[in-house]
Short mmCIF file of C-alpha atoms and ligand atoms in Angstrom, two decimals:
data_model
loop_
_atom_site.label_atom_id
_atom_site.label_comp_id
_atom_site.label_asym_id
_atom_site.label_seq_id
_atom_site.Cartn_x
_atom_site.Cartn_y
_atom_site.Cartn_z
CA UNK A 1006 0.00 0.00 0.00
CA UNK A 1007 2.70 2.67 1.00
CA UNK A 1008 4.38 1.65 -2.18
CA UNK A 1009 1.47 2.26 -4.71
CA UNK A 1010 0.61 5.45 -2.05
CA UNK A 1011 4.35 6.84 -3.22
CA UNK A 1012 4.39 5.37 -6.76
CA UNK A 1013 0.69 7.16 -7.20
CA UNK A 1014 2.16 10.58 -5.67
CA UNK A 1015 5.38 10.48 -7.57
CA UNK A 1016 3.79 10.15 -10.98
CA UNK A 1017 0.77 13.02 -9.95
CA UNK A 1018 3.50 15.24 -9.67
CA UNK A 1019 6.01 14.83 -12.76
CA UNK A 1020 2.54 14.89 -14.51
CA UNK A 1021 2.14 18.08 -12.96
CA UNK A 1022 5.81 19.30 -13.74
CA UNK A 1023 5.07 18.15 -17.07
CA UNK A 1024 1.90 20.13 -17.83
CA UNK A 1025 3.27 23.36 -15.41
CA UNK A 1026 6.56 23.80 -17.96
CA UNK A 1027 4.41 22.80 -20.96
CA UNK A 1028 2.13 25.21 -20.22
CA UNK A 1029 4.73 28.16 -19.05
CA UNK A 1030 6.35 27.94 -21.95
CA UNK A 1031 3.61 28.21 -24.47
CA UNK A 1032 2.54 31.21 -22.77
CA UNK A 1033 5.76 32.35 -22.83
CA UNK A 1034 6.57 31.11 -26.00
CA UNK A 1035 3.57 33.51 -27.27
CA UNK A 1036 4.56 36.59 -25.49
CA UNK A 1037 7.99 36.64 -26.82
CA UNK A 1038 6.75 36.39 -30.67
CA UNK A 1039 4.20 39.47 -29.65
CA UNK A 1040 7.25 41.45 -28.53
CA UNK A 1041 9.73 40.30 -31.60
CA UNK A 1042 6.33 41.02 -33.67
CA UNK A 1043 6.18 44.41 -32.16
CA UNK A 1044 9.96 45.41 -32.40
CA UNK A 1045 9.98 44.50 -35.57
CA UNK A 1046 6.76 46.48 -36.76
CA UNK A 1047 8.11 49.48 -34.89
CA UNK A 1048 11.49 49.02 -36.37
CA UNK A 1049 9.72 49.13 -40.40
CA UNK A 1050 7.75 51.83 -39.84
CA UNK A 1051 10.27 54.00 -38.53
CA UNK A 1052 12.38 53.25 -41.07
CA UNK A 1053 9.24 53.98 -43.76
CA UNK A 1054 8.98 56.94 -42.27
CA UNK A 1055 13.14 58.15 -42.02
CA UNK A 1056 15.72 56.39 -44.23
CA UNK A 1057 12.92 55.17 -46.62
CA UNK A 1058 10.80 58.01 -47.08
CA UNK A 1059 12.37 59.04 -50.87
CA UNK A 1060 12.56 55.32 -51.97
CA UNK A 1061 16.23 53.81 -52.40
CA UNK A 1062 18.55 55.76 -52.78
CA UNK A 1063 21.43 54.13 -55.39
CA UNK A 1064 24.51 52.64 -54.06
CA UNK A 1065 23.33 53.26 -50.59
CA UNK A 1066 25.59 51.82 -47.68
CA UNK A 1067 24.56 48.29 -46.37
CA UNK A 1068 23.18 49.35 -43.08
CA UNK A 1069 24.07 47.74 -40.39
CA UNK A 1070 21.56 46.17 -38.05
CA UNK A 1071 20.32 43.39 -35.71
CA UNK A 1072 17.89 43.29 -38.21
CA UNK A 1073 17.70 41.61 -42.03
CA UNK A 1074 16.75 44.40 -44.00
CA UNK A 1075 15.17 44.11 -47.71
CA UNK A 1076 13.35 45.93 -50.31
CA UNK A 1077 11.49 44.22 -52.82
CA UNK A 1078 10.22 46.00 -55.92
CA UNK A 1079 6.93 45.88 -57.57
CA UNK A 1080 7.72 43.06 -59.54
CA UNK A 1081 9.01 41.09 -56.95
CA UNK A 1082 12.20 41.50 -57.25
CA UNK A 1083 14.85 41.91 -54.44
CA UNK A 1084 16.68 45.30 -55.01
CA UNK A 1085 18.45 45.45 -51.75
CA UNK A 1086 19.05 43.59 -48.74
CA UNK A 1087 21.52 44.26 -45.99
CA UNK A 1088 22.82 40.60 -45.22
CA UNK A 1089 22.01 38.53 -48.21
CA UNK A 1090 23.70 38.97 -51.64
CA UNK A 1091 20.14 39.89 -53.94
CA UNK A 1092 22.29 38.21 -57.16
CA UNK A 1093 20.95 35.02 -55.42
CA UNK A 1094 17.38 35.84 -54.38
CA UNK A 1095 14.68 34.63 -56.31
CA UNK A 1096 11.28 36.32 -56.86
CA UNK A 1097 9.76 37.60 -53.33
CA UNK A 1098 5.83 38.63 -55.62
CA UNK A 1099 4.62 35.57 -53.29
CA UNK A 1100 6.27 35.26 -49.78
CA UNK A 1101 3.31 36.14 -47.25
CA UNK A 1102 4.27 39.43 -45.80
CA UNK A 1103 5.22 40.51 -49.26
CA UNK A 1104 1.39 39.43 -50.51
CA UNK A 1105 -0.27 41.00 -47.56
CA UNK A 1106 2.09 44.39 -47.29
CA UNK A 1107 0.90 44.90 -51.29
CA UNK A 1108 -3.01 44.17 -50.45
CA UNK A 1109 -3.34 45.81 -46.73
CA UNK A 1110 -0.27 48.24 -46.62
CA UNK A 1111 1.69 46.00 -43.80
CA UNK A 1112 1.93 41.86 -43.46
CA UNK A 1113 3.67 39.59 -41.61
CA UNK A 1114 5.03 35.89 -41.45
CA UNK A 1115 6.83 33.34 -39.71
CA UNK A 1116 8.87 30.70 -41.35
CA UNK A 1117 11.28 27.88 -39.80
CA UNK A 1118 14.74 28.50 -40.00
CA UNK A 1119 17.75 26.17 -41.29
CA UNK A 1120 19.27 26.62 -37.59
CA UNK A 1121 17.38 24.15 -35.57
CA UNK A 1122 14.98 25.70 -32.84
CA UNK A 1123 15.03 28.78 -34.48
CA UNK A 1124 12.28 30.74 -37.13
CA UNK A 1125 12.38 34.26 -38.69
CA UNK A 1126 9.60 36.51 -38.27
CA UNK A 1127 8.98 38.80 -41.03
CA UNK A 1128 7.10 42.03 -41.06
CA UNK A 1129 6.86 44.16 -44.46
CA UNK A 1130 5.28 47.65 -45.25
CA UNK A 1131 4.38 49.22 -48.55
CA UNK A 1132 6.52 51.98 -48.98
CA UNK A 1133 4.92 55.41 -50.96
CA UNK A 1134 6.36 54.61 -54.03
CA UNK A 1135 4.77 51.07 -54.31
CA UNK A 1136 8.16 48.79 -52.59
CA UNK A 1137 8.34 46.46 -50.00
CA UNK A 1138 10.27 47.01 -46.86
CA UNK A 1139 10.79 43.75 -45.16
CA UNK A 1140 12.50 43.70 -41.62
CA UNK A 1141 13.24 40.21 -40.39
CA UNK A 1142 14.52 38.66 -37.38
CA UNK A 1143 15.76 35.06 -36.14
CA UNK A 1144 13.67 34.42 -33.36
CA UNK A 1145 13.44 30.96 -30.80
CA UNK A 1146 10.64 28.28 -32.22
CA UNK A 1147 8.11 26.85 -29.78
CA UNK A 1148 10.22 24.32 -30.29
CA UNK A 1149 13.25 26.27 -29.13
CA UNK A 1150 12.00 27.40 -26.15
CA UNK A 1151 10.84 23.59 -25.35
CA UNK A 1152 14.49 22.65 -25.55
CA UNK A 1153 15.54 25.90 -23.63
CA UNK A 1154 13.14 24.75 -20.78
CA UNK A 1155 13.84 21.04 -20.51
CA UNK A 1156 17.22 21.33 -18.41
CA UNK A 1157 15.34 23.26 -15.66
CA UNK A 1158 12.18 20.92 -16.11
CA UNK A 1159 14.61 17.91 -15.52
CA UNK A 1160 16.55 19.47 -12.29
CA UNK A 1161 12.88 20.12 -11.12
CA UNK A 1162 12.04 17.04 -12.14
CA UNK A 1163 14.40 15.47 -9.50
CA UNK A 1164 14.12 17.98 -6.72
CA UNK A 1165 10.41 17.36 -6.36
CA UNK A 1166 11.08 13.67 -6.95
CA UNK A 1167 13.50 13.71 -4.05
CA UNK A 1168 10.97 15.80 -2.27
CA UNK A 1169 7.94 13.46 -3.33
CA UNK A 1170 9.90 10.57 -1.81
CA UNK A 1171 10.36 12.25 0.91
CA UNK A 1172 7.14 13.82 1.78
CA UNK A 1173 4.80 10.63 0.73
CA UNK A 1174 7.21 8.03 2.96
CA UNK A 1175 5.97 10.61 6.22
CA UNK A 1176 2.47 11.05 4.80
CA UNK A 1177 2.25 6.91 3.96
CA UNK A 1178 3.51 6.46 7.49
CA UNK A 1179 1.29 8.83 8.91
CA UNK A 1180 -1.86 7.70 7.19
CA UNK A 1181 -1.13 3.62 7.80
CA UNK A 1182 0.08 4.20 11.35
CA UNK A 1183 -3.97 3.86 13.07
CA UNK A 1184 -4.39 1.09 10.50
CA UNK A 1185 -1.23 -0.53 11.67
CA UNK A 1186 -2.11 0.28 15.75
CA UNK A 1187 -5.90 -0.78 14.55
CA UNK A 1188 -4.09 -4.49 13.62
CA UNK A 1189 -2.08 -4.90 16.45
CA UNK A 1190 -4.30 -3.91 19.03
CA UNK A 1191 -8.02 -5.08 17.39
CA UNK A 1192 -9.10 -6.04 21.32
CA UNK A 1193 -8.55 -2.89 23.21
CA UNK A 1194 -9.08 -0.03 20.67
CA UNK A 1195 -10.92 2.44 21.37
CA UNK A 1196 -13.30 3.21 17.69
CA UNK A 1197 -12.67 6.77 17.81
CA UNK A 1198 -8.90 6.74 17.71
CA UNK A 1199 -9.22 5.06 13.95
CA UNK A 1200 -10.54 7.27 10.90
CA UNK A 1201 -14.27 7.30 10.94
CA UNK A 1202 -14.71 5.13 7.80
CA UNK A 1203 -13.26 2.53 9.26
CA UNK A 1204 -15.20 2.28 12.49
CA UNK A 1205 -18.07 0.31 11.39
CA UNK A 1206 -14.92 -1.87 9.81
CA UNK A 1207 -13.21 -2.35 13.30
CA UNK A 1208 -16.55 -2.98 15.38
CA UNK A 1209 -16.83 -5.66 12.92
CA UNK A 1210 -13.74 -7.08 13.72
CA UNK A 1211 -14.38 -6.68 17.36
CA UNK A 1212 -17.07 -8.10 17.75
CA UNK A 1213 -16.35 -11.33 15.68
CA UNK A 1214 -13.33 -11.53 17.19
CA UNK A 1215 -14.89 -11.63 20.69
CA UNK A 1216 -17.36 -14.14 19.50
CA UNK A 1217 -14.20 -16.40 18.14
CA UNK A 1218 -12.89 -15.76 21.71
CA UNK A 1219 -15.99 -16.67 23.34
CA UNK A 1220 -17.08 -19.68 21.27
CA UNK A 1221 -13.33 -21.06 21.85
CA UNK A 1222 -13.89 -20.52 25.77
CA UNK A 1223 -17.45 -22.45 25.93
CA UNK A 1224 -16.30 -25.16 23.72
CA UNK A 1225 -13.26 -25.43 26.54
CA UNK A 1226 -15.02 -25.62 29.08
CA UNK A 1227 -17.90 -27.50 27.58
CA UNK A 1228 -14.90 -30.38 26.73
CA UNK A 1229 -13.59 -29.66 30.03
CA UNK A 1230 -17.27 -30.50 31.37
CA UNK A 1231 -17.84 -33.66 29.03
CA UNK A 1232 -14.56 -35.19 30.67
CA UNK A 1233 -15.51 -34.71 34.27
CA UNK A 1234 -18.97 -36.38 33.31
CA UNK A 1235 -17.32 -39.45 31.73
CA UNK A 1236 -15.35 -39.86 34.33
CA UNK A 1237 -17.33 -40.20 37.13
CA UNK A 1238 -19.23 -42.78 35.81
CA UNK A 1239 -16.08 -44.71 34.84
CA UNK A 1240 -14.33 -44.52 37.93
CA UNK A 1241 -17.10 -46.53 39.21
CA UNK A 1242 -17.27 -48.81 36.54
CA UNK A 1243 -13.90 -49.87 36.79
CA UNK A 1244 -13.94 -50.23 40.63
CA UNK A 1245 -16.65 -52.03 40.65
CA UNK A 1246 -15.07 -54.27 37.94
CA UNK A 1247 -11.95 -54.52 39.75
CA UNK A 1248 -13.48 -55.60 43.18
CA UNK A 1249 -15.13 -57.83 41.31
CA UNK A 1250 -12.23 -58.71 39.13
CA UNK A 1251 -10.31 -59.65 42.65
CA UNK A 1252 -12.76 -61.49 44.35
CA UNK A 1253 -13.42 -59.66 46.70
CA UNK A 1254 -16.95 -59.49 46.42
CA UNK A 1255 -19.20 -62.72 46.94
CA UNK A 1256 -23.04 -63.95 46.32
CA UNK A 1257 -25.51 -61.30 46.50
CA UNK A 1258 -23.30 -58.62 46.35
CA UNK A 1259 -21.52 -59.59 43.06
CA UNK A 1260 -25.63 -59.04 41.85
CA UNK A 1261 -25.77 -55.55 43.75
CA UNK A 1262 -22.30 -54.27 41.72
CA UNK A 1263 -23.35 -55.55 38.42
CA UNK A 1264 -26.36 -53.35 38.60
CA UNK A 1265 -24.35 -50.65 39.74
CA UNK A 1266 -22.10 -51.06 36.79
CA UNK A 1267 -25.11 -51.53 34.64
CA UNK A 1268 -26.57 -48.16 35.68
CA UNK A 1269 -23.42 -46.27 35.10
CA UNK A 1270 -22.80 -47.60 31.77
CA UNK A 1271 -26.63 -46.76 30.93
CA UNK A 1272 -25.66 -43.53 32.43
CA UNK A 1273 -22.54 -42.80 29.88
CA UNK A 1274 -24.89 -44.38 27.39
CA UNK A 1275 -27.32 -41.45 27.69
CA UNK A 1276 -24.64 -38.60 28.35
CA UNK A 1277 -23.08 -39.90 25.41
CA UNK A 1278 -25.99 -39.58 23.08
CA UNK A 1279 -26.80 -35.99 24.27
CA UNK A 1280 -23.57 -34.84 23.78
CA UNK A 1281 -23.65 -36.65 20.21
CA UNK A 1282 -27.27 -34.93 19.61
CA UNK A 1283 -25.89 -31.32 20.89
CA UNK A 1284 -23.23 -31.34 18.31
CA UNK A 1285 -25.66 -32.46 15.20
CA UNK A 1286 -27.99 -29.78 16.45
CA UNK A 1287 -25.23 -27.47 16.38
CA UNK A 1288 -23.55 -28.22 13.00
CA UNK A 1289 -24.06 -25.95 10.02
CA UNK A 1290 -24.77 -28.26 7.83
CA UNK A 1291 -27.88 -29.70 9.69
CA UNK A 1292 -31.03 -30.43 6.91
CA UNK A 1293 -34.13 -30.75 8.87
CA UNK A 1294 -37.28 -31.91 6.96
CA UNK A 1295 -40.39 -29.86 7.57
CA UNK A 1296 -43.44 -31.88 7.58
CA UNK A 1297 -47.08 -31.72 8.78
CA UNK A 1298 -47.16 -32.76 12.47
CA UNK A 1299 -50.17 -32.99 14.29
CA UNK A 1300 -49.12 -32.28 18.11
CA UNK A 1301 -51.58 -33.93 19.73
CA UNK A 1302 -50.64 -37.25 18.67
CA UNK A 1303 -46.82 -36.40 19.56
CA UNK A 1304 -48.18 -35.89 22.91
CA UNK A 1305 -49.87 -38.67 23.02
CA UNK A 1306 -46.94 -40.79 21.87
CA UNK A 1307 -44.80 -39.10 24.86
CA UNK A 1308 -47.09 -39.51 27.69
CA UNK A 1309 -47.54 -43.23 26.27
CA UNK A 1310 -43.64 -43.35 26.77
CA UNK A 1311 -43.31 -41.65 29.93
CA UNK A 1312 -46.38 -43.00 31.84
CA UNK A 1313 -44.35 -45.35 33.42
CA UNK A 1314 -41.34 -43.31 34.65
CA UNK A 1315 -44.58 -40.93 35.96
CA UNK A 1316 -45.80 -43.81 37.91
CA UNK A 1317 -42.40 -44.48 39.75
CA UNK A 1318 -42.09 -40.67 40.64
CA UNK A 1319 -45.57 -41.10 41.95
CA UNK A 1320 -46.36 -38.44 39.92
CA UNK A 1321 -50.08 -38.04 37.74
CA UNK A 1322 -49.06 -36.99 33.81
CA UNK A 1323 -51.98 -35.81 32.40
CA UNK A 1324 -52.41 -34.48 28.67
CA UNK A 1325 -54.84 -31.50 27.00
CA UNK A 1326 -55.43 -30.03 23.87
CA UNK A 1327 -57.13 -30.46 20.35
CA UNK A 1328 -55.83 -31.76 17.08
CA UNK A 1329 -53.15 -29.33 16.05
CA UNK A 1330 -51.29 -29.63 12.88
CA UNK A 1331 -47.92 -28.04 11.86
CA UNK A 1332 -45.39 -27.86 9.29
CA UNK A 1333 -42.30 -28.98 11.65
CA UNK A 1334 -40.33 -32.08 12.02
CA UNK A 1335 -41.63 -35.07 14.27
CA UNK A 1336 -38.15 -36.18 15.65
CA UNK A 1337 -37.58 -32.70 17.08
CA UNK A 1338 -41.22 -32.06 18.48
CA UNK A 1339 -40.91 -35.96 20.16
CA UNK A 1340 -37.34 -34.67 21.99
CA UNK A 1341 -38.87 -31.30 23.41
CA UNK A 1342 -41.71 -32.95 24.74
CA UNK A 1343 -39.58 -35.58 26.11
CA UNK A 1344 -37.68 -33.36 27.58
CA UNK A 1345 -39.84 -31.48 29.06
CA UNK A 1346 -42.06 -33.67 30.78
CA UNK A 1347 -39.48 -35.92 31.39
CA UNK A 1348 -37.72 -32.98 33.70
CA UNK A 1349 -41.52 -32.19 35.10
CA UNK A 1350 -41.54 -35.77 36.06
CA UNK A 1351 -38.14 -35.86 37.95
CA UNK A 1352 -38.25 -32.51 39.48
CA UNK A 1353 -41.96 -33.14 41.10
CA UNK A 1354 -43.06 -33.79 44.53
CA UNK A 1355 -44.48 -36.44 45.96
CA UNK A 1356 -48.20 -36.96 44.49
CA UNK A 1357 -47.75 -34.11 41.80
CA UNK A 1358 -48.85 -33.25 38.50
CA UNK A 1359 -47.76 -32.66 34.92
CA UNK A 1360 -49.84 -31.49 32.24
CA UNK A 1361 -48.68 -31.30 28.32
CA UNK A 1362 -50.76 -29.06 26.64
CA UNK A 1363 -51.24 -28.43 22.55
CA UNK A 1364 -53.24 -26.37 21.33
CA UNK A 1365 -54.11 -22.81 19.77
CA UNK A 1366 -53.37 -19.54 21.64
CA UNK A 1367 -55.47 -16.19 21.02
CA UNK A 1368 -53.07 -15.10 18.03
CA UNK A 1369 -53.58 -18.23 16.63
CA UNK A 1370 -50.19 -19.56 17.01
CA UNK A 1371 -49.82 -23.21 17.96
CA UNK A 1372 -48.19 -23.69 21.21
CA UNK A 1373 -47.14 -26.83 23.66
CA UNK A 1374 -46.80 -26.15 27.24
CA UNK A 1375 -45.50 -28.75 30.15
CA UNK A 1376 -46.80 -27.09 33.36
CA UNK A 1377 -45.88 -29.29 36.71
CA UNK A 1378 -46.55 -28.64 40.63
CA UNK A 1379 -42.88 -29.37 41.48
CA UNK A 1380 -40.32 -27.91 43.21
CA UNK A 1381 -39.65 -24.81 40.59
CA UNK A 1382 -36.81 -23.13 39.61
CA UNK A 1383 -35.13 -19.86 41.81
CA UNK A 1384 -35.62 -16.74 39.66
CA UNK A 1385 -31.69 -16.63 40.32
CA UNK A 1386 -31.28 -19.73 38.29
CA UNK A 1387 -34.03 -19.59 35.30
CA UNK A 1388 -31.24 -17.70 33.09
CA UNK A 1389 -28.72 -20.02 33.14
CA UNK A 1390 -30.82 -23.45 33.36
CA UNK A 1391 -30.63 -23.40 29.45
CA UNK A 1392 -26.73 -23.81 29.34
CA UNK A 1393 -24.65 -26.95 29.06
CA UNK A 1394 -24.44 -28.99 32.17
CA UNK A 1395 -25.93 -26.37 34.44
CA UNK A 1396 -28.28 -27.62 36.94
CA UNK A 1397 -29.70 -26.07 40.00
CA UNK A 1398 -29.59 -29.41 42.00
CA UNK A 1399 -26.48 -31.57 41.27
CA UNK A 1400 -27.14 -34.64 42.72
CA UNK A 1401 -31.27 -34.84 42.38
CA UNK A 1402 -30.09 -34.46 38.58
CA UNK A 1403 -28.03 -37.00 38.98
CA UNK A 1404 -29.81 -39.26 41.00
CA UNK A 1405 -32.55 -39.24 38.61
CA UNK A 1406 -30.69 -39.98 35.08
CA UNK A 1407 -30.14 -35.99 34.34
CA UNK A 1408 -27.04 -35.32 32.37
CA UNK A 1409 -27.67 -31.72 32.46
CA UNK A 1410 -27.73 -30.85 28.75
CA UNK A 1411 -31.53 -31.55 28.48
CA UNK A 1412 -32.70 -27.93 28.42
CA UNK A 1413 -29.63 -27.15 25.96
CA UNK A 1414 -30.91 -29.98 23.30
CA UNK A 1415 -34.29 -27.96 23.67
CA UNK A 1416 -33.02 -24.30 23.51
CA UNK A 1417 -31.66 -25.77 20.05
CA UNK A 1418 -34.40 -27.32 18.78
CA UNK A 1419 -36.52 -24.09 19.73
CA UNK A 1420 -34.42 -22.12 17.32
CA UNK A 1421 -33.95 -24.70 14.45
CA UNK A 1422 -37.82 -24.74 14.84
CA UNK A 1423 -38.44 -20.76 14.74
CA UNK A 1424 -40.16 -21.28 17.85
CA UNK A 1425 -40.22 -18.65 21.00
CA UNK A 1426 -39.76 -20.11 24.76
CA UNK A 1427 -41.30 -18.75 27.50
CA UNK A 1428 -40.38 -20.46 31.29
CA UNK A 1429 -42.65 -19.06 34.27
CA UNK A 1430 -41.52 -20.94 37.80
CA UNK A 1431 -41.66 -20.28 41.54
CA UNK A 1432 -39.48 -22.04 44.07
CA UNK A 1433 -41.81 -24.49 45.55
CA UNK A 1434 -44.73 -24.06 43.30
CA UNK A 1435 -43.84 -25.39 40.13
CA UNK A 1436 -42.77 -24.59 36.50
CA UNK A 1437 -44.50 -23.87 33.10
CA UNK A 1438 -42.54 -24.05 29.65
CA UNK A 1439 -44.20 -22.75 26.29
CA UNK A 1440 -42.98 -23.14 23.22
CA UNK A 1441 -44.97 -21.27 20.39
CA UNK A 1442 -44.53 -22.13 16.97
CA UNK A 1443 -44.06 -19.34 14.09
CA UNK A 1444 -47.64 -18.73 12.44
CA UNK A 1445 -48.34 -22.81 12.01
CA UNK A 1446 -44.37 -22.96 10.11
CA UNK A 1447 -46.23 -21.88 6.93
CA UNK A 1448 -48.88 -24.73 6.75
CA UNK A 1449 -51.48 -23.18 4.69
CA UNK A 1450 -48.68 -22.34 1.58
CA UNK A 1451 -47.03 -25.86 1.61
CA UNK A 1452 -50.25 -28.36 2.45
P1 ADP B 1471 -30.91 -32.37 33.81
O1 ADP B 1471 -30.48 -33.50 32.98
O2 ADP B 1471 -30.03 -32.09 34.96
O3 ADP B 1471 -32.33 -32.41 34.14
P2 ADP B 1471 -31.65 -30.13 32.15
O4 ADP B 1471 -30.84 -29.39 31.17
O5 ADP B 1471 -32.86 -30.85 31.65
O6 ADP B 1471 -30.66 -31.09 32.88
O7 ADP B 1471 -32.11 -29.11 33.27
C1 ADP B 1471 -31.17 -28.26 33.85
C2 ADP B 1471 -31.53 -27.99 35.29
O8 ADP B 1471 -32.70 -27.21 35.35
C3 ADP B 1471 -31.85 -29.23 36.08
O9 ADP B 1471 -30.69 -29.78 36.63
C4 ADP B 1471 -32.80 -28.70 37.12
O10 ADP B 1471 -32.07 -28.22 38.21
C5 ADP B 1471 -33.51 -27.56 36.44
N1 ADP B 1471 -34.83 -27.94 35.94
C6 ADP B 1471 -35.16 -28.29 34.70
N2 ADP B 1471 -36.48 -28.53 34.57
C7 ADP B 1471 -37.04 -28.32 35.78
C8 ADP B 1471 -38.36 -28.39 36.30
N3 ADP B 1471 -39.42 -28.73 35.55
N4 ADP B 1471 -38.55 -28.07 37.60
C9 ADP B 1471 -37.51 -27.70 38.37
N5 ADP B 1471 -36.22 -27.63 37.96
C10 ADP B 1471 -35.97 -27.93 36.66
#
């Protein structure tokens, strides 16, 4: 950049050197003929008027002059001339100032010279007695004067490319310097220190570059989270195994530890497959298939499934609603009802309730709710119950098969599904989850 800045700079101004002398000269170029024009015009008539005004006088001196001097008769032909010897002078009747002095009383004419650079100017006058008077003078061409100026336009040349080089390196370094501070310190620049078109350029940066950061530190500590989950259930895996392994346990209790060991391995099973489902839900490249769903059946289907687990928890699962048909996809409505009711089963209280509800709300959007009377969620916590392996209560999580990233899976699926989440709990009192679905997912274009 600084060297197309410089290059760019350098070549504006020879251009400009250029065009300056160019110019300069022509207009000096012009002035000087006026003046040579002038002396010369002054020069004939004073000599119509004084030496000439009785015609030639015979066997008159040469006169000597800066000027070429001649008289041309009516004929044409050269009678006298000052410098020039008129034996060799052909017939003038035609040259231009000699034409024009005859018609108008005074003419003039420039012709190029044999010296290069160099043309006469001519300027005639009728004398009384019918002759030409013709003064003439060598005078610089345009030409001339080009060749006159080119030594200073060349030393100017190379002062103001000396200059230019000079100039452009502090003006290239001046200009790039908040582009270069803007690259090396991206994180803690302030906007207004860089030019102004550039700010919506920088908080560009910034900002992705802060999501990069922050991506990088979730996916850290989400790994870091996945390992400490494995683990656990491995450590007791293998010690069970190994007690086992050494004999050291006998009869019944060789029964007790395989279950335990079953239970874990179901549990790494599960985590396993959430983690595995998190990442497909949060690849790119993830095609879902909108169909028609009808809600009401999916509910069905998942308090069919879950009927039993309600039973254990000694909890009633109850379902509401009316036929409700969407375009969505039925894998992804089965896991957030799952989910949900499956959380408003464990976290419930003794003899409580959970109700899935489909139906229609009063804009006409389609909506599924899983209300339960359990132990609800502290206000403090109903932000963050949505992240990775949060959970309010550790060990009734883990005690009843939670892995923690059931909320996450749905929080995903919500957005895949252009669907809005709303969570209203109280400590104590229960929860209630709605999801509403965007204006029935375009049913009514695609059925
Ligand atoms: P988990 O597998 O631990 O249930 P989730 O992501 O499903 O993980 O839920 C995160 C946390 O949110 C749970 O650990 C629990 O503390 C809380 N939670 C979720 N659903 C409910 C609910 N219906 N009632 C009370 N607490 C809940």
């Amino acid at each position: 950049m600084k060297r197309q800045i410089h290059g760019k700079f350098t070549l504006l101004m020879i251009i400009a050197i250029i065009v300056t002398t160019v110019l300069g000269t022509l207009v000096n170029y012009t002035v000087l003929r006026k003046e040579v024009i002038g002396d010369l015009q002054n020069y004939a008539r004073t000599l119509k008027d004084t030496v000439y005004r009785n015609g030639l006088q015979e066997g008159e001196d040469k006169l000597v002059s800066e000027y070429r001097i001649t008289l041309v008769d009516t004929s044409g032909k050269v009678v006298y001339d000052n410098q020039a010897d008129i034996r060799n002078m052909g017939n003038h009747a035609n040259r231009q100032e000699v034409k024009t002095a005859r018609k108008e009383g005074e003419g003039q004419a420039v012709r190029r010279s044999e010296t290069i650079g160099k043309s006469t100017v001519y300027y005639a006058v009728c004398l009384d007695d019918g002759m030409i008077l013709r003064v003439a003078k060598d005078s610089s061409s345009i030409f001339g004067v080009l060749m006159s100026a080119l030594p200073i336009m060349m030393v100017m040349i190379l002062i103001v490319m000396i200059c230019s080089i000079l100039i452009t390196s502090y003006l290239t370094k001046s200009i790039v310097a908040p582009i270069e501070k803007m690259a090396q310190h991206i994180d803690d620049l302030d906007p207004t220190e860089v030019y102004r078109e550039l700010r919506p350029f920088v908080n560009k940066i910034k900002r992705q570059h802060q999501e990069i950061l922050q991506t990088a530190e979730i996916r850290q500590e989400f790994t870091a989270n996945v390992s400490h989950e494995l683990k656990t259930p491995l450590t007791a895996i293998s010690g069970y195994a190994e007690l086992i392994h050494h004999g050291m346990v006998q009869g019944e209790e060789v029964k007790h530890f395989a279950g335990e060991i079953h239970q874990n391995a179901n549990r790494l099973l599960t985590l396993i497959n959430d983690i595995i489902r998190l990442s497909e839900l949060d690849s790119k490249g993830l095609e879902i298939t909108f169909e028609p769903v009808d809600l009401q059946k999916s509910a069905m289907r998942c308090v069919g499934l879950l009927q039993v687990s309600a039973e254990k928890h000694h909890v009633r699962l109850e379902m509401q609603g009316t036929p409700c048909v969407i375009r969505t996809n039925t894998q992804m409505i089965d896991e957030l009802m799952y989910n949900l009711v499956d959380n408003g089963i464990r976290y419930n209280k003794e003899n409580g309730l959970v109700c899935l509800t489909v139906g229609t709300d009063e804009q006409g959007k389609v909506y599924m709710e899983v209300e339960d009377t359990g132990i609800g969620i502290p206000q403090e916590h109903q932000e963050r119950i949505f992240e990775r392996f949060y959970r309010v209560d550790k060990s009734r999580s883990k005690s009843t098969g939670g892995t923690g990233l059931g909320l996450a899976i749905v929080k995903h699926i919500v957005v895949q599904l252009r669907g809005q989440m709303t969570l209203h709990s109280a400590e104590g009192v229960g929860t209630k989850i709605r999801i509403t679905f965007a204006d029935s997912n375009g049913l009514e274009e695609h059925r």
